[in-house]
GROMACS .gro file of N, CA, C and O in nm:
model
  252
    1MET      N    1   0.633  18.023   1.543
    1MET     CA    2   0.495  18.100   1.629
    1MET      C    3   0.517  17.993   1.731
    1MET      O    4   0.514  17.887   1.765
    2ARG      N    5   0.486  18.085   1.869
    2ARG     CA    6   0.496  18.013   1.972
    2ARG      C    7   0.368  18.065   2.048
    2ARG      O    8   0.345  18.220   2.074
    3VAL      N    9   0.270  17.993   2.110
    3VAL     CA   10   0.137  18.057   2.184
    3VAL      C   11   0.128  18.031   2.329
    3VAL      O   12   0.209  17.940   2.380
    4THR      N   13   0.128  18.134   2.421
    4THR     CA   14   0.125  18.108   2.548
    4THR      C   15  -0.012  18.165   2.609
    4THR      O   16  -0.074  18.298   2.522
    5ALA      N   17  -0.087  18.179   2.710
    5ALA     CA   18  -0.168  18.215   2.784
    5ALA      C   19  -0.148  18.228   2.932
    5ALA      O   20  -0.091  18.163   3.013
    6ASP      N   21  -0.198  18.345   2.960
    6ASP     CA   22  -0.221  18.366   3.108
    6ASP      C   23  -0.351  18.292   3.192
    6ASP      O   24  -0.450  18.421   3.119
    7ARG      N   25  -0.327  18.254   3.244
    7ARG     CA   26  -0.469  18.166   3.280
    7ARG      C   27  -0.542  18.284   3.426
    7ARG      O   28  -0.629  18.247   3.453
    8ASP      N   29  -0.405  18.336   3.473
    8ASP     CA   30  -0.469  18.443   3.589
    8ASP      C   31  -0.548  18.522   3.503
    8ASP      O   32  -0.633  18.600   3.591
    9ARG      N   33  -0.542  18.587   3.386
    9ARG     CA   34  -0.631  18.661   3.335
    9ARG      C   35  -0.760  18.629   3.238
    9ARG      O   36  -0.900  18.730   3.196
   10CYS      N   37  -0.758  18.515   3.258
   10CYS     CA   38  -0.849  18.456   3.161
   10CYS      C   39  -0.952  18.456   3.236
   10CYS      O   40  -1.000  18.418   3.342
   11VAL      N   41  -1.121  18.516   3.152
   11VAL     CA   42  -1.257  18.489   3.197
   11VAL      C   43  -1.319  18.405   3.150
   11VAL      O   44  -1.426  18.403   3.200
   12GLY      N   45  -1.311  18.299   3.093
   12GLY     CA   46  -1.367  18.207   3.021
   12GLY      C   47  -1.432  18.223   2.921
   12GLY      O   48  -1.566  18.132   2.917
   13SER      N   49  -1.430  18.324   2.877
   13SER     CA   50  -1.545  18.318   2.723
   13SER      C   51  -1.563  18.220   2.616
   13SER      O   52  -1.630  18.192   2.548
   14GLY      N   53  -1.436  18.142   2.609
   14GLY     CA   54  -1.426  18.026   2.529
   14GLY      C   55  -1.377  18.073   2.381
   14GLY      O   56  -1.437  17.972   2.297
   15GLN      N   57  -1.387  18.188   2.351
   15GLN     CA   58  -1.355  18.230   2.221
   15GLN      C   59  -1.210  18.164   2.145
   15GLN      O   60  -1.249  18.123   2.030
   16CYS      N   61  -1.110  18.139   2.226
   16CYS     CA   62  -1.018  18.052   2.153
   16CYS      C   63  -1.036  17.937   2.129
   16CYS      O   64  -0.996  17.891   2.033
   17ALA      N   65  -1.090  17.904   2.207
   17ALA     CA   66  -1.155  17.736   2.167
   17ALA      C   67  -1.227  17.745   2.085
   17ALA      O   68  -1.234  17.608   2.014
   18MET      N   69  -1.339  17.815   2.019
   18MET     CA   70  -1.405  17.773   1.921
   18MET      C   71  -1.357  17.835   1.834
   18MET      O   72  -1.369  17.785   1.715
   19LEU      N   73  -1.243  17.923   1.794
   19LEU     CA   74  -1.211  17.996   1.710
   19LEU      C   75  -1.080  17.892   1.618
   19LEU      O   76  -1.027  17.888   1.541
   20SER      N   77  -1.023  17.881   1.729
   20SER     CA   78  -0.868  17.749   1.714
   20SER      C   79  -0.864  17.639   1.786
   20SER      O   80  -0.791  17.626   1.894
   21PRO      N   81  -0.984  17.531   1.772
   21PRO     CA   82  -0.971  17.409   1.876
   21PRO      C   83  -0.870  17.314   1.897
   21PRO      O   84  -0.830  17.225   1.970
   22GLU      N   85  -0.807  17.356   1.746
   22GLU     CA   86  -0.658  17.281   1.758
   22GLU      C   87  -0.538  17.302   1.863
   22GLU      O   88  -0.439  17.212   1.885
   23VAL      N   89  -0.581  17.421   1.914
   23VAL     CA   90  -0.457  17.496   1.959
   23VAL      C   91  -0.535  17.498   2.118
   23VAL      O   92  -0.434  17.519   2.215
   24PHE      N   93  -0.651  17.575   2.156
   24PHE     CA   94  -0.682  17.573   2.248
   24PHE      C   95  -0.832  17.506   2.303
   24PHE      O   96  -0.876  17.435   2.211
   25ASP      N   97  -0.825  17.482   2.444
   25ASP     CA   98  -0.962  17.436   2.486
   25ASP      C   99  -0.959  17.484   2.618
   25ASP      O  100  -0.909  17.589   2.642
   26GLN      N  101  -1.067  17.459   2.681
   26GLN     CA  102  -1.105  17.531   2.849
   26GLN      C  103  -1.100  17.378   2.911
   26GLN      O  104  -1.130  17.265   2.892
   27ASP      N  105  -1.029  17.383   3.026
   27ASP     CA  106  -1.036  17.334   3.114
   27ASP      C  107  -1.150  17.330   3.199
   27ASP      O  108  -1.254  17.382   3.174
   28ASP      N  109  -1.187  17.222   3.336
   28ASP     CA  110  -1.289  17.224   3.402
   28ASP      C  111  -1.391  17.366   3.442
   28ASP      O  112  -1.486  17.341   3.462
   29ASP      N  113  -1.273  17.435   3.454
   29ASP     CA  114  -1.316  17.550   3.523
   29ASP      C  115  -1.350  17.672   3.430
   29ASP      O  116  -1.395  17.775   3.451
   30GLY      N  117  -1.335  17.628   3.317
   30GLY     CA  118  -1.366  17.694   3.198
   30GLY      C  119  -1.266  17.804   3.135
   30GLY      O  120  -1.251  17.916   3.105
   31LEU      N  121  -1.160  17.774   3.191
   31LEU     CA  122  -1.031  17.861   3.187
   31LEU      C  123  -0.904  17.805   3.060
   31LEU      O  124  -0.951  17.682   3.072
   32VAL      N  125  -0.890  17.858   2.993
   32VAL     CA  126  -0.811  17.869   2.873
   32VAL      C  127  -0.669  17.773   2.920
   32VAL      O  128  -0.624  17.762   3.015
   33GLU      N  129  -0.655  17.684   2.827
   33GLU     CA  130  -0.530  17.558   2.810
   33GLU      C  131  -0.497  17.586   2.690
   33GLU      O  132  -0.570  17.548   2.590
   34VAL      N  133  -0.366  17.586   2.666
   34VAL     CA  134  -0.338  17.559   2.509
   34VAL      C  135  -0.251  17.435   2.498
   34VAL      O  136  -0.184  17.363   2.595
   35LEU      N  137  -0.303  17.365   2.411
   35LEU     CA  138  -0.308  17.254   2.365
   35LEU      C  139  -0.183  17.239   2.285
   35LEU      O  140  -0.082  17.123   2.305
   36ARG      N  141  -0.106  17.345   2.199
   36ARG     CA  142  -0.031  17.329   2.128
   36ARG      C  143   0.049  17.449   2.141
   36ARG      O  144  -0.003  17.545   2.103
   37GLU      N  145   0.184  17.482   2.212
   37GLU     CA  146   0.244  17.554   2.233
   37GLU      C  147   0.312  17.614   2.097
   37GLU      O  148   0.335  17.739   2.063
   38GLU      N  149   0.353  17.546   1.996
   38GLU     CA  150   0.386  17.550   1.877
   38GLU      C  151   0.374  17.505   1.758
   38GLU      O  152   0.382  17.381   1.691
   39PRO      N  153   0.245  17.559   1.734
   39PRO     CA  154   0.112  17.520   1.619
   39PRO      C  155   0.152  17.563   1.471
   39PRO      O  156   0.259  17.642   1.430
   40ASP      N  157   0.153  17.471   1.380
   40ASP     CA  158   0.164  17.439   1.268
   40ASP      C  159   0.135  17.605   1.206
   40ASP      O  160   0.001  17.658   1.227
   41ALA      N  161   0.226  17.642   1.105
   41ALA     CA  162   0.200  17.769   1.026
   41ALA      C  163   0.064  17.762   0.977
   41ALA      O  164  -0.006  17.873   0.963
   42ALA      N  165   0.005  17.689   0.936
   42ALA     CA  166  -0.127  17.667   0.882
   42ALA      C  167  -0.235  17.713   0.956
   42ALA      O  168  -0.375  17.766   0.941
   43LEU      N  169  -0.226  17.677   1.091
   43LEU     CA  170  -0.319  17.760   1.195
   43LEU      C  171  -0.288  17.892   1.220
   43LEU      O  172  -0.370  17.932   1.355
   44ARG      N  173  -0.225  17.977   1.204
   44ARG     CA  174  -0.116  18.115   1.238
   44ARG      C  175  -0.266  18.219   1.249
   44ARG      O  176  -0.292  18.261   1.314
   45GLU      N  177  -0.366  18.196   1.112
   45GLU     CA  178  -0.439  18.299   1.129
   45GLU      C  179  -0.556  18.277   1.230
   45GLU      O  180  -0.560  18.366   1.276
   46ASP      N  181  -0.609  18.149   1.262
   46ASP     CA  182  -0.685  18.143   1.309
   46ASP      C  183  -0.654  18.168   1.506
   46ASP      O  184  -0.720  18.203   1.565
   47VAL      N  185  -0.498  18.142   1.507
   47VAL     CA  186  -0.456  18.172   1.654
   47VAL      C  187  -0.455  18.319   1.673
   47VAL      O  188  -0.460  18.361   1.787
   48LEU      N  189  -0.406  18.414   1.567
   48LEU     CA  190  -0.372  18.552   1.568
   48LEU      C  191  -0.549  18.579   1.585
   48LEU      O  192  -0.562  18.654   1.669
   49ARG      N  193  -0.641  18.539   1.573
   49ARG     CA  194  -0.757  18.586   1.548
   49ARG      C  195  -0.782  18.531   1.701
   49ARG      O  196  -0.893  18.626   1.744
   50ALA      N  197  -0.779  18.426   1.720
   50ALA     CA  198  -0.811  18.404   1.876
   50ALA      C  199  -0.764  18.488   1.979
   50ALA      O  200  -0.850  18.545   2.071
   51ALA      N  201  -0.652  18.498   1.994
   51ALA     CA  202  -0.555  18.629   2.066
   51ALA      C  203  -0.635  18.747   2.060
   51ALA      O  204  -0.666  18.830   2.129
   52ASP      N  205  -0.665  18.813   1.910
   52ASP     CA  206  -0.709  18.970   1.881
   52ASP      C  207  -0.876  18.938   1.981
   52ASP      O  208  -0.904  19.058   2.006
   53LEU      N  209  -0.932  18.855   1.974
   53LEU     CA  210  -1.067  18.869   1.964
   53LEU      C  211  -1.091  18.819   2.188
   53LEU      O  212  -1.190  18.821   2.211
   54CYS      N  213  -1.011  18.798   2.196
   54CYS     CA  214  -0.945  18.730   2.347
   54CYS      C  215  -1.042  18.862   2.422
   54CYS      O  216  -0.951  18.960   2.434
   55PRO      N  217  -1.132  18.852   2.534
   55PRO     CA  218  -1.175  19.010   2.587
   55PRO      C  219  -1.076  19.021   2.668
   55PRO      O  220  -1.074  19.135   2.755
   56ALA      N  221  -1.004  18.905   2.775
   56ALA     CA  222  -0.903  18.993   2.871
   56ALA      C  223  -0.766  18.970   2.811
   56ALA      O  224  -0.729  18.973   2.924
   57ARG      N  225  -0.764  18.937   2.683
   57ARG     CA  226  -0.605  18.977   2.626
   57ARG      C  227  -0.537  18.877   2.720
   57ARG      O  228  -0.406  18.922   2.756
   58SER      N  229  -0.553  18.781   2.739
   58SER     CA  230  -0.479  18.659   2.814
   58SER      C  231  -0.379  18.552   2.690
   58SER      O  232  -0.305  18.485   2.726
   59ILE      N  233  -0.387  18.583   2.588
   59ILE     CA  234  -0.355  18.520   2.484
   59ILE      C  235  -0.245  18.584   2.417
   59ILE      O  236  -0.232  18.673   2.358
   60SER      N  237  -0.137  18.524   2.428
   60SER     CA  238   0.004  18.613   2.324
   60SER      C  239   0.076  18.483   2.236
   60SER      O  240   0.084  18.365   2.272
   61VAL      N  241   0.086  18.550   2.137
   61VAL     CA  242   0.150  18.524   2.008
   61VAL      C  243   0.277  18.561   2.000
   61VAL      O  244   0.297  18.700   1.973
   62HIS      N  245   0.374  18.439   1.993
   62HIS     CA  246   0.531  18.524   1.980
   62HIS      C  247   0.589  18.449   1.841
   62HIS      O  248   0.603  18.337   1.807
   63GLY      N  249   0.632  18.490   1.759
   63GLY     CA  250   0.716  18.474   1.623
   63GLY      C  251   0.605  18.461   1.528
   63GLY      O  252   0.495  18.499   1.517
   0.00000   0.00000   0.00000
C-alpha cells in the first residue's frame, strides 16, 4: 500500500491525523503531512478510514 496526499486540496480538518497518527500529521498551517508513504499492512484499515472520511478527498491509497 502506498499513501499520497494532495496538500492543495487539504482543508485542514485533521481527521487523518486523529484516525491514523502513525501515518498522518498536520504542519504548522494545519495541512496534511504523510509521515509514512508505505505504512505497514496492520495500519491499512485506519488509513482507508482516514481517506474515506477526508472531507476534501485529498488522501489517496494505492494498492
